[in-house]
PDB file of C-alpha atoms and ligand atoms in Angstrom:
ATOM      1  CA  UNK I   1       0.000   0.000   0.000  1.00  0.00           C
ATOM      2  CA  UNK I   2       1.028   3.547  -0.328  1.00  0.00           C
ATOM      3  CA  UNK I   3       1.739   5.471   3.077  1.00  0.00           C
ATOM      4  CA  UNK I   4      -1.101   8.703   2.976  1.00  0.00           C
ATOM      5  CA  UNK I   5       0.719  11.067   5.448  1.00  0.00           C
ATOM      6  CA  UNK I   6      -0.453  14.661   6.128  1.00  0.00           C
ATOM      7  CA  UNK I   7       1.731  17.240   7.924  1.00  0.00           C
ATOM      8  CA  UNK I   8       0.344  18.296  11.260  1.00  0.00           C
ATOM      9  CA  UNK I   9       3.145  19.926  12.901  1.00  0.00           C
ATOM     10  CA  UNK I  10       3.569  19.742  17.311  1.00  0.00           C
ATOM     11  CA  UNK I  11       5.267  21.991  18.908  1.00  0.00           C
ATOM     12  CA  UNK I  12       5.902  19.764  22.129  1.00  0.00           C
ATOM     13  CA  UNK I  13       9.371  19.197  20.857  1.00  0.00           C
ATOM     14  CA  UNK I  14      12.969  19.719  21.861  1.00  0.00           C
ATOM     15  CA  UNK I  15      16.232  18.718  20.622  1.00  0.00           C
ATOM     16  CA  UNK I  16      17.747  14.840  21.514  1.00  0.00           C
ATOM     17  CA  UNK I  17      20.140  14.430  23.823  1.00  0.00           C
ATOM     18  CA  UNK I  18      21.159  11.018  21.680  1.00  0.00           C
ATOM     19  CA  UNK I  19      20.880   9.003  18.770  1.00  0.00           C
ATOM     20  CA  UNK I  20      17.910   7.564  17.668  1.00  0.00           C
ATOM     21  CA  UNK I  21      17.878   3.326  18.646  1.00  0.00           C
ATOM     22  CA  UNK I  22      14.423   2.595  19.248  1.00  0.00           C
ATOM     23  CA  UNK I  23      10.855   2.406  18.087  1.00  0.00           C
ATOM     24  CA  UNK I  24       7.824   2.412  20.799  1.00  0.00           C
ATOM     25  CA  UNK I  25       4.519   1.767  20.321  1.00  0.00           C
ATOM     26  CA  UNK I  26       1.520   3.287  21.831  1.00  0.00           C
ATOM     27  CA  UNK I  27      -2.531   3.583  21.657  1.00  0.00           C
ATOM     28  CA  UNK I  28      -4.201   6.389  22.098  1.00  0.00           C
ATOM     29  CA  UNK I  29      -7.149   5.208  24.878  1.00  0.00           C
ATOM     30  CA  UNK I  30      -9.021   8.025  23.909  1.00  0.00           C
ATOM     31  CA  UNK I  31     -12.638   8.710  22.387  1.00  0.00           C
ATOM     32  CA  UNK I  32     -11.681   9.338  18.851  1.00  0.00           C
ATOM     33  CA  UNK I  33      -8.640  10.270  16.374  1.00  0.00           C
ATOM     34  CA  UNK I  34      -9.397  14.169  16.172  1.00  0.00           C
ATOM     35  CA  UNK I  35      -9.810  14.617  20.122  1.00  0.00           C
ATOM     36  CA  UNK I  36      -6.286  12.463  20.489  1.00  0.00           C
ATOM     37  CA  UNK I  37      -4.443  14.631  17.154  1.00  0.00           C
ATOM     38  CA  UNK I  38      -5.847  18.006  18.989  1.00  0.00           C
ATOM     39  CA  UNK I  39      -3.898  16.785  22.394  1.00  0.00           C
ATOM     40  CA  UNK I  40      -1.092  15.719  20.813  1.00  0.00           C
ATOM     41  CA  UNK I  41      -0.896  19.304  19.107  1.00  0.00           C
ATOM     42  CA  UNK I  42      -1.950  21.003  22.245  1.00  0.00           C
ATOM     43  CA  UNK I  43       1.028  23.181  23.791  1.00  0.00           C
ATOM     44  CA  UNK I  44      -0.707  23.004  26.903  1.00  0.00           C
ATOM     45  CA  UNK I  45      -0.889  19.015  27.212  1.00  0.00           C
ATOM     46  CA  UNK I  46       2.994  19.132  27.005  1.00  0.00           C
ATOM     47  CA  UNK I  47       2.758  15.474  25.245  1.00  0.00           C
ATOM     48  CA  UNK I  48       3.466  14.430  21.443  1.00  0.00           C
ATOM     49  CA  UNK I  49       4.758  11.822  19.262  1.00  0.00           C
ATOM     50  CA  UNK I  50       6.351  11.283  15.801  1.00  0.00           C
ATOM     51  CA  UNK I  51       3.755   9.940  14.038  1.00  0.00           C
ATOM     52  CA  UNK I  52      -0.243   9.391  14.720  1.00  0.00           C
ATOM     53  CA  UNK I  53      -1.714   6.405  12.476  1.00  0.00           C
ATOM     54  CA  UNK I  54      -5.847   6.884  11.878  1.00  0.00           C
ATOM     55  CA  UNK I  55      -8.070   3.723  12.158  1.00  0.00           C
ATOM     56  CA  UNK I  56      -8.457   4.438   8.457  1.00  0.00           C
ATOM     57  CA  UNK I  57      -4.405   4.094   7.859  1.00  0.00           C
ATOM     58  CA  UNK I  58      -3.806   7.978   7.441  1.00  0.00           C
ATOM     59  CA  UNK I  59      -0.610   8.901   9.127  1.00  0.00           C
ATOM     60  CA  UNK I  60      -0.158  12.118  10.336  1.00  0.00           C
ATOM     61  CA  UNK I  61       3.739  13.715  10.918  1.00  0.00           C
ATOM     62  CA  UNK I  62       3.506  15.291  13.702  1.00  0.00           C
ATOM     63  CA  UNK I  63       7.642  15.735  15.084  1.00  0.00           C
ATOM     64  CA  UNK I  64      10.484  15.633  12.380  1.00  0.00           C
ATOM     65  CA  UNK I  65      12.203  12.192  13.024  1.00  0.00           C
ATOM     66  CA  UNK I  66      15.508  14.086  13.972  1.00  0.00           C
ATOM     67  CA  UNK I  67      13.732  15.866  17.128  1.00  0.00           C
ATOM     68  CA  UNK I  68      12.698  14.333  20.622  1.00  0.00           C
ATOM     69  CA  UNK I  69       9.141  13.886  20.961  1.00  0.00           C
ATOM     70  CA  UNK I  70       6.902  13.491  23.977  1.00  0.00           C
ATOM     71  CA  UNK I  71       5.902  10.422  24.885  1.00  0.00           C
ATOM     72  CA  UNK I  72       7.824   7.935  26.719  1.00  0.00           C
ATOM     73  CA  UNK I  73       7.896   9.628  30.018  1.00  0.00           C
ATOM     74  CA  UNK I  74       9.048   8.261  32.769  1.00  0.00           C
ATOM     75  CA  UNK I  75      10.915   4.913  31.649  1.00  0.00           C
ATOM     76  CA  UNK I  76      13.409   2.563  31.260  1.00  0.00           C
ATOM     77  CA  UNK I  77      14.636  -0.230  28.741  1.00  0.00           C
ATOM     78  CA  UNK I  78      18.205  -2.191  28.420  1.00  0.00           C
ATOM     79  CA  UNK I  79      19.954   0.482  30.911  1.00  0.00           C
ATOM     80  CA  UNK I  80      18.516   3.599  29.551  1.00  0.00           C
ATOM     81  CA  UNK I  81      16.416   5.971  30.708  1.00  0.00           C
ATOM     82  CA  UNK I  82      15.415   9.378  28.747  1.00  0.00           C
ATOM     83  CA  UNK I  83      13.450   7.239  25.901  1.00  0.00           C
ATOM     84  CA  UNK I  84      12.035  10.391  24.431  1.00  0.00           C
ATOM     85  CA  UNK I  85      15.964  11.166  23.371  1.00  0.00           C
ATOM     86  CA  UNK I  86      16.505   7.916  21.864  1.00  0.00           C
ATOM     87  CA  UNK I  87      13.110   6.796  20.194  1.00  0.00           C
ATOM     88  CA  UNK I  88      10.651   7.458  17.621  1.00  0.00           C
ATOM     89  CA  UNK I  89       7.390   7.389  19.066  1.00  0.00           C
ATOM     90  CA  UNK I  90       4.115   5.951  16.930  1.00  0.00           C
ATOM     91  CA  UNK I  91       0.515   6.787  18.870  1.00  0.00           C
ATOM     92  CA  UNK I  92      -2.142   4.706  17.327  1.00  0.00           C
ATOM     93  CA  UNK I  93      -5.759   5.801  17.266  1.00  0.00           C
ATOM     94  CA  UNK I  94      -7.584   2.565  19.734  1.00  0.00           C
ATOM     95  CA  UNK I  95      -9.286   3.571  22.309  1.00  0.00           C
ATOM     96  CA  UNK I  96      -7.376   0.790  24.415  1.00  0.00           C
ATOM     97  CA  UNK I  97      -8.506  -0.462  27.835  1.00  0.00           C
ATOM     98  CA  UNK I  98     -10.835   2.272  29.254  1.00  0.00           C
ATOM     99  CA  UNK I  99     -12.743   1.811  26.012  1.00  0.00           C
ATOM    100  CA  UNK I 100     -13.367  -2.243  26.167  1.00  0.00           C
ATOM    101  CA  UNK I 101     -10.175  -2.612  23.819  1.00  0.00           C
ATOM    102  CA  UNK I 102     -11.800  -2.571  20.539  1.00  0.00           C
ATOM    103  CA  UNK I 103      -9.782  -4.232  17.711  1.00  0.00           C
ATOM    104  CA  UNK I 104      -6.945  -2.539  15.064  1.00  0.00           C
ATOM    105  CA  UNK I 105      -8.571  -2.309  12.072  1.00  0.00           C
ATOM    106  CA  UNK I 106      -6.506  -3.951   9.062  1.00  0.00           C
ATOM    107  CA  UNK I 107      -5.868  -0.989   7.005  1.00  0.00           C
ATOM    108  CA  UNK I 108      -4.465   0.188  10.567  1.00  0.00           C
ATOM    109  CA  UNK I 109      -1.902  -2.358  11.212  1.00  0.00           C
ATOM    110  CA  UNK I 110      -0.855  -2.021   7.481  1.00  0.00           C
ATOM    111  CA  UNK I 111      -0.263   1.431   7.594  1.00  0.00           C
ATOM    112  CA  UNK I 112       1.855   1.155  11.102  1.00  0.00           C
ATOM    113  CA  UNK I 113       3.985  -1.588   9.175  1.00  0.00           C
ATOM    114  CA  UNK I 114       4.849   0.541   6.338  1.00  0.00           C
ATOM    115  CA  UNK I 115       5.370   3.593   8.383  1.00  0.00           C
ATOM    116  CA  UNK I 116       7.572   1.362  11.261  1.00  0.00           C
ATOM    117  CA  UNK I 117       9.338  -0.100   8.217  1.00  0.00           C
ATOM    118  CA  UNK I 118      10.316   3.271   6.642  1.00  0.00           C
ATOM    119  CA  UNK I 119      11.824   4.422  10.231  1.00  0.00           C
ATOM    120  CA  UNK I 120      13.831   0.973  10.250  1.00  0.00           C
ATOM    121  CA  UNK I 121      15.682   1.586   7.236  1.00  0.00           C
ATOM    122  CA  UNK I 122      16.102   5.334   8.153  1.00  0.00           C
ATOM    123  CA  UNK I 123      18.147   4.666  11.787  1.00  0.00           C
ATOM    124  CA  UNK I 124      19.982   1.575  13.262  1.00  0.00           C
ATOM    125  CA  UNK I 125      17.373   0.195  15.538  1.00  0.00           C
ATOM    126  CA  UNK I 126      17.929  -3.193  16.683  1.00  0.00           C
ATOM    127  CA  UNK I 127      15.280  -5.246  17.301  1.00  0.00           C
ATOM    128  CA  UNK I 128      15.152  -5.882  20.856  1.00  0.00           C
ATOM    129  CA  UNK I 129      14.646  -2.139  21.673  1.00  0.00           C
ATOM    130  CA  UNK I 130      11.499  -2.300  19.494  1.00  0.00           C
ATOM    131  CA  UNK I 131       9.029  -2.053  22.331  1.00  0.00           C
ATOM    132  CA  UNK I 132       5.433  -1.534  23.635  1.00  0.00           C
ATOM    133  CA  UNK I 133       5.137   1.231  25.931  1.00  0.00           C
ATOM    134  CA  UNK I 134       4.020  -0.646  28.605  1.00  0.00           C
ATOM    135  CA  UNK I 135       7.202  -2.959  28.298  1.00  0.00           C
ATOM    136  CA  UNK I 136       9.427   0.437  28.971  1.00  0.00           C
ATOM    137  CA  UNK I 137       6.695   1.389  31.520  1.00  0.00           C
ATOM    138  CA  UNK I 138       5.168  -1.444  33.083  1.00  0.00           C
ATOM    139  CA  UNK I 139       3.966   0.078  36.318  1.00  0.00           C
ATOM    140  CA  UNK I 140       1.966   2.613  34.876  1.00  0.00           C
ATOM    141  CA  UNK I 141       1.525   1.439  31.336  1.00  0.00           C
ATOM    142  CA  UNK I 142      -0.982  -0.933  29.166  1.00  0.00           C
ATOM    143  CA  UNK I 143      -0.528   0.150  26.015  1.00  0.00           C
ATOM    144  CA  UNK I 144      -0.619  -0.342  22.774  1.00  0.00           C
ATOM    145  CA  UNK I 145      -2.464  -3.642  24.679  1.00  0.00           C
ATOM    146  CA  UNK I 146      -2.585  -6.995  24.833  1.00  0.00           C
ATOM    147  CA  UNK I 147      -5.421  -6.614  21.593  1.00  0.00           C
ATOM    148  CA  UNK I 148      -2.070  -5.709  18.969  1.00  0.00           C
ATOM    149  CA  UNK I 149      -0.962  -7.850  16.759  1.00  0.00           C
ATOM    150  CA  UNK I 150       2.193  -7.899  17.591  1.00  0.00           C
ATOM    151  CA  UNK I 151       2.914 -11.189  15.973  1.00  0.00           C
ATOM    152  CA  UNK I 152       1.693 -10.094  12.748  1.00  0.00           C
ATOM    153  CA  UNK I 153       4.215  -7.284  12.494  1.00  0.00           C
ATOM    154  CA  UNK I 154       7.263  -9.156  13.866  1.00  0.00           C
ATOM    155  CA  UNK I 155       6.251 -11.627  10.846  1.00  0.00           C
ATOM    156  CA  UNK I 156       7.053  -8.097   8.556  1.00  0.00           C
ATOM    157  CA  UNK I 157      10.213  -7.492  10.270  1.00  0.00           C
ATOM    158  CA  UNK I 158       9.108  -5.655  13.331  1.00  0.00           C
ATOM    159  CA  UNK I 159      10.175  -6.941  16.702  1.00  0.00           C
ATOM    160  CA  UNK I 160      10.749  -9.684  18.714  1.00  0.00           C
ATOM    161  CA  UNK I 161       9.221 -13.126  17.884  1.00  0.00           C
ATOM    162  CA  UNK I 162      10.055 -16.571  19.092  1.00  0.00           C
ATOM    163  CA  UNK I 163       9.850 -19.571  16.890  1.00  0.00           C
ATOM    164  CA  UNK I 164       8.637 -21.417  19.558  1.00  0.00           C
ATOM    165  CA  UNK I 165       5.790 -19.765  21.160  1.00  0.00           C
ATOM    166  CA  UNK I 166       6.010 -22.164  24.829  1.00  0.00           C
ATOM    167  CA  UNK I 167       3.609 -25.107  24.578  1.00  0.00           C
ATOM    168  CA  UNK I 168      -0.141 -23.884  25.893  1.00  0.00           C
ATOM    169  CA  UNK I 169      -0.913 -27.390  26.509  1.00  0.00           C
ATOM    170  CA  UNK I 170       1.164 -27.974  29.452  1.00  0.00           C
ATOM    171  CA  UNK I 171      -0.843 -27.338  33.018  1.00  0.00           C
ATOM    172  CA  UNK I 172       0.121 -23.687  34.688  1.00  0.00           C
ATOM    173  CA  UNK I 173       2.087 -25.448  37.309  1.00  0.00           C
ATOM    174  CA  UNK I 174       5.217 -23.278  37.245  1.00  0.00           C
ATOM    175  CA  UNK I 175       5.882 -20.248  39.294  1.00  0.00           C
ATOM    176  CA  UNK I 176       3.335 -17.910  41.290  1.00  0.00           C
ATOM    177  CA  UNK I 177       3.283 -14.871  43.047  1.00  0.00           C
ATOM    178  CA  UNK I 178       5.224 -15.448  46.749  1.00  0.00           C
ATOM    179  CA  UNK I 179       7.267 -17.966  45.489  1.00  0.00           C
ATOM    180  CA  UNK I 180      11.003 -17.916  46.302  1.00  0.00           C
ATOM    181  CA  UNK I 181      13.943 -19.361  45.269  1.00  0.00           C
ATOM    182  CA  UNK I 182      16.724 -20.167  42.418  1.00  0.00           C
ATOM    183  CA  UNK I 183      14.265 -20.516  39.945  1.00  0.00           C
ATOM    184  CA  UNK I 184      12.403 -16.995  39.916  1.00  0.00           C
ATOM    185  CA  UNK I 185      15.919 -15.299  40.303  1.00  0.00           C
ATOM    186  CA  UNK I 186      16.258 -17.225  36.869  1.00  0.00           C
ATOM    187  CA  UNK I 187      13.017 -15.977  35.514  1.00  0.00           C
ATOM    188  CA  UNK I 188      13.781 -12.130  37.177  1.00  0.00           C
ATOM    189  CA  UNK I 189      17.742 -12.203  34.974  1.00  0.00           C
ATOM    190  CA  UNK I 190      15.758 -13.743  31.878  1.00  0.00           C
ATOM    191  CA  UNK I 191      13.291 -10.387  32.325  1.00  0.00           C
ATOM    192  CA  UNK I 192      16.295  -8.275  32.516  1.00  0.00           C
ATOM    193  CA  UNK I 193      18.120  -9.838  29.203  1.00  0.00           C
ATOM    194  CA  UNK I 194      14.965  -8.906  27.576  1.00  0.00           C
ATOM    195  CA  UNK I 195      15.246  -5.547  28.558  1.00  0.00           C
ATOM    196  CA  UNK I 196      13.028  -4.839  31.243  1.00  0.00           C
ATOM    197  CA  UNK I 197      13.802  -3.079  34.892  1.00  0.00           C
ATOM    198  CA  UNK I 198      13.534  -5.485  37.309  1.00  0.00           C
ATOM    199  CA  UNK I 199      15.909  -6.181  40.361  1.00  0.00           C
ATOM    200  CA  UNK I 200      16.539  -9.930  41.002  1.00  0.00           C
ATOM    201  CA  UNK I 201      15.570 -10.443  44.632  1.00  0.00           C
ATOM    202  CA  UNK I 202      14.599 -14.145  44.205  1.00  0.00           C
ATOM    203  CA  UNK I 203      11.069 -13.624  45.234  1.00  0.00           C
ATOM    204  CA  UNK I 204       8.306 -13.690  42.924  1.00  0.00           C
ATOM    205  CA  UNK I 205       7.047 -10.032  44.560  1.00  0.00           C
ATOM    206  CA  UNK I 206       4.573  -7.599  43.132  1.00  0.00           C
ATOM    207  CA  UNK I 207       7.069  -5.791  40.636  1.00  0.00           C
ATOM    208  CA  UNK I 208       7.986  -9.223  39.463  1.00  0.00           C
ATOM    209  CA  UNK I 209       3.997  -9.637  38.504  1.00  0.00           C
ATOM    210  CA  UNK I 210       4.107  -6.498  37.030  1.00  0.00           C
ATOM    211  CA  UNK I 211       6.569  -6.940  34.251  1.00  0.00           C
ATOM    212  CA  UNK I 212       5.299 -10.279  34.135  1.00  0.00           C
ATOM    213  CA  UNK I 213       2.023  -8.911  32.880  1.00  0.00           C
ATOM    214  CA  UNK I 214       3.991  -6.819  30.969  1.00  0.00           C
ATOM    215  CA  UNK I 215       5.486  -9.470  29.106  1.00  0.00           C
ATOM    216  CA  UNK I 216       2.380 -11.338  28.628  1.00  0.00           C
ATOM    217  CA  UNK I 217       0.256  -7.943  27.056  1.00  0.00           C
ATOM    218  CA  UNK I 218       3.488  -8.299  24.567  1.00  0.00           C
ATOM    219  CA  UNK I 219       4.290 -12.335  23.644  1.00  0.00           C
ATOM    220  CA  UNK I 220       1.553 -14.054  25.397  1.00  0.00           C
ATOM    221  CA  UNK I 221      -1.698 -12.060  24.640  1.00  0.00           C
ATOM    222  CA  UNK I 222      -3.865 -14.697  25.298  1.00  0.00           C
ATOM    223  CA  UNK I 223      -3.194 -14.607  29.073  1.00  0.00           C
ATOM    224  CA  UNK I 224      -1.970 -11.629  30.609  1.00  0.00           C
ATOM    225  CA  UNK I 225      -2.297 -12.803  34.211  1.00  0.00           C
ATOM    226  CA  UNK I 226       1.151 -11.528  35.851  1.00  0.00           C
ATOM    227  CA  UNK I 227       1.830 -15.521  37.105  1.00  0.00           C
ATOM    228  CA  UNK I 228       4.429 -17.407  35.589  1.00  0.00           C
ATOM    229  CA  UNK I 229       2.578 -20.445  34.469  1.00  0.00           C
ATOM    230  CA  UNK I 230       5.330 -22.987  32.816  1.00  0.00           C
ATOM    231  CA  UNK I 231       3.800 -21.917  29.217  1.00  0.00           C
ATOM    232  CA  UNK I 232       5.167 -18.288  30.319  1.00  0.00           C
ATOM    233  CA  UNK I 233       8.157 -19.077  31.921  1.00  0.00           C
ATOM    234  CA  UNK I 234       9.133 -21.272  28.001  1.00  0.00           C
ATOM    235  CA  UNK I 235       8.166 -17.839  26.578  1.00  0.00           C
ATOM    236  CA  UNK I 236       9.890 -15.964  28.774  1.00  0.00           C
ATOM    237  CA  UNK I 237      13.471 -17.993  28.205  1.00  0.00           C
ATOM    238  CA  UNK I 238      13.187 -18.072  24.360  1.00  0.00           C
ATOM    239  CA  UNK I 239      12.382 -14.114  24.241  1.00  0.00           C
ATOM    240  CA  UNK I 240      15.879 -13.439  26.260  1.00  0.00           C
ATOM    241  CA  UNK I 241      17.350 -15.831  24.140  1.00  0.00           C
ATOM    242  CA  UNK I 242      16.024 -14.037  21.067  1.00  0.00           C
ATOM    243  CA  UNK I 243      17.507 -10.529  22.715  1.00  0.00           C
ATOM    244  CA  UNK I 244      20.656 -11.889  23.155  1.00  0.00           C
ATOM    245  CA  UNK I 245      23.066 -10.297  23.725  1.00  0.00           C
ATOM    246  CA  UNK I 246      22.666  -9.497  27.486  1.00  0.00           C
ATOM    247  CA  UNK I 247      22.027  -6.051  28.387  1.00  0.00           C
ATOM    248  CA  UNK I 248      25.693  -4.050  28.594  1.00  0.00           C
TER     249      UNK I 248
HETATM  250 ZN1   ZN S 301       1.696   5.309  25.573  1.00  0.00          ZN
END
């Protein structure tokens, strides 16, 4: 398909305090795609991305590529912090959780492909900081939710996908929330080869559920539930594998 992109400059901008090395993903979890275009234009909402993609595939350029945008906040990923100077943000129109989660329409998802391809071949972004916001974010972030199809643009080129997906048919009899021991310090330094911030204390504690679930919304959809089942735990192991290698 051919990208339709209209100009609607931001001005919640400012200049990058680094290269560009990542991509994140976001929904909008608003009403509609005017009100979330007028707040991302809004001086006064001090928030902004890149790039805004329409349920109906129209992209609009909000911040050149080369400046930092507003949208990361406060967040982390690999060792970094200050996202905003090192990523190009994508907010797409869904009105995410608070609005029941309703689908990505197709022409939607083809549109962010294209566009997230084109931004791929501009910078050196390596795959595993291709994230969700709620992966760089987890204790305050959702989105883009556990509803994108994450798979289907890893299969374009796009992020993180293991071959082997875990195996749903074995019974959730692996790790839970309180448990302690050598194994969930394994599962906490497989989260952190992946990228996330999480401190390996050996206890499955509530910031260990947290990025759990935050895993899950990412590579495991079907069952965002913040307990590491053994089908989570496979998941888990092959994604750090995939990101490989460890975190500097
Ligand atoms: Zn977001």
């Amino acid at each position: 398909m051919t990208l339709r992109v209209v100009d609607a400059p931001s001005p919640n901008s400012n200049e990058r305090r680094h290269p560009v090395d990542m991509l994140v993903l976001h929904y909008t979890g608003m009403a509609d795609g005017p009100s979330a275009l007028a707040r991302l234009r809004d001086p006064g909402s001090e928030v902004s991305a890149h790039y805004l993609v329409e349920e109906d595939g129209t992209v609009f350029a909000l911040v050149p590529e080369r400046k930092r945008a507003w949208h990361a906040g406060r967040s982390w990923w690999r060792g970094d912090d200050d996202l905003n100077s090192r990523s190009i943000g994508i907010e797409i129109v869904n009105g995410g959780h608070d609005y029941g989660l309703p689908p990505f329409p197709d022409v939607q998802i083809e549109a962010v492909t294209e566009l997230a391809q084109g931004i791929l071949s501009r910078w050196a972004i390596p795959q595993n900081r291709i994230v969700a916001h709620s992966d760089i974010a987890p204790d305050r972030k959702e989105d883009p939710g556990e509803r994108f199809p994450w798979k289907r643009l890893a299969d374009a080129g796009i992020g993180l996908w293991p071959e082997s997906s875990g195996d749903d048919r074995v019974a959730p009899v692996g790790l839970r929330p309180g448990d302690r021991g050598e194994q969930v310090a394994a599962l906490q330094r497989a989260l952190a080869n992946i990228g996330y911030r999480i401190e390996v204390t050996d206890r499955f504690d509530v910031a260990t559920e947290t990025v759990v679930r935050a895993f899950q919304r990412r590579w495991r959809p079907a069952s965002v539930t913040g307990q590491g089942d053994l089908a989570t735990v496979l998941l888990i192991n092959a994604v750090a594998k995939l990101a490989a290698p460890p975190i500097r």
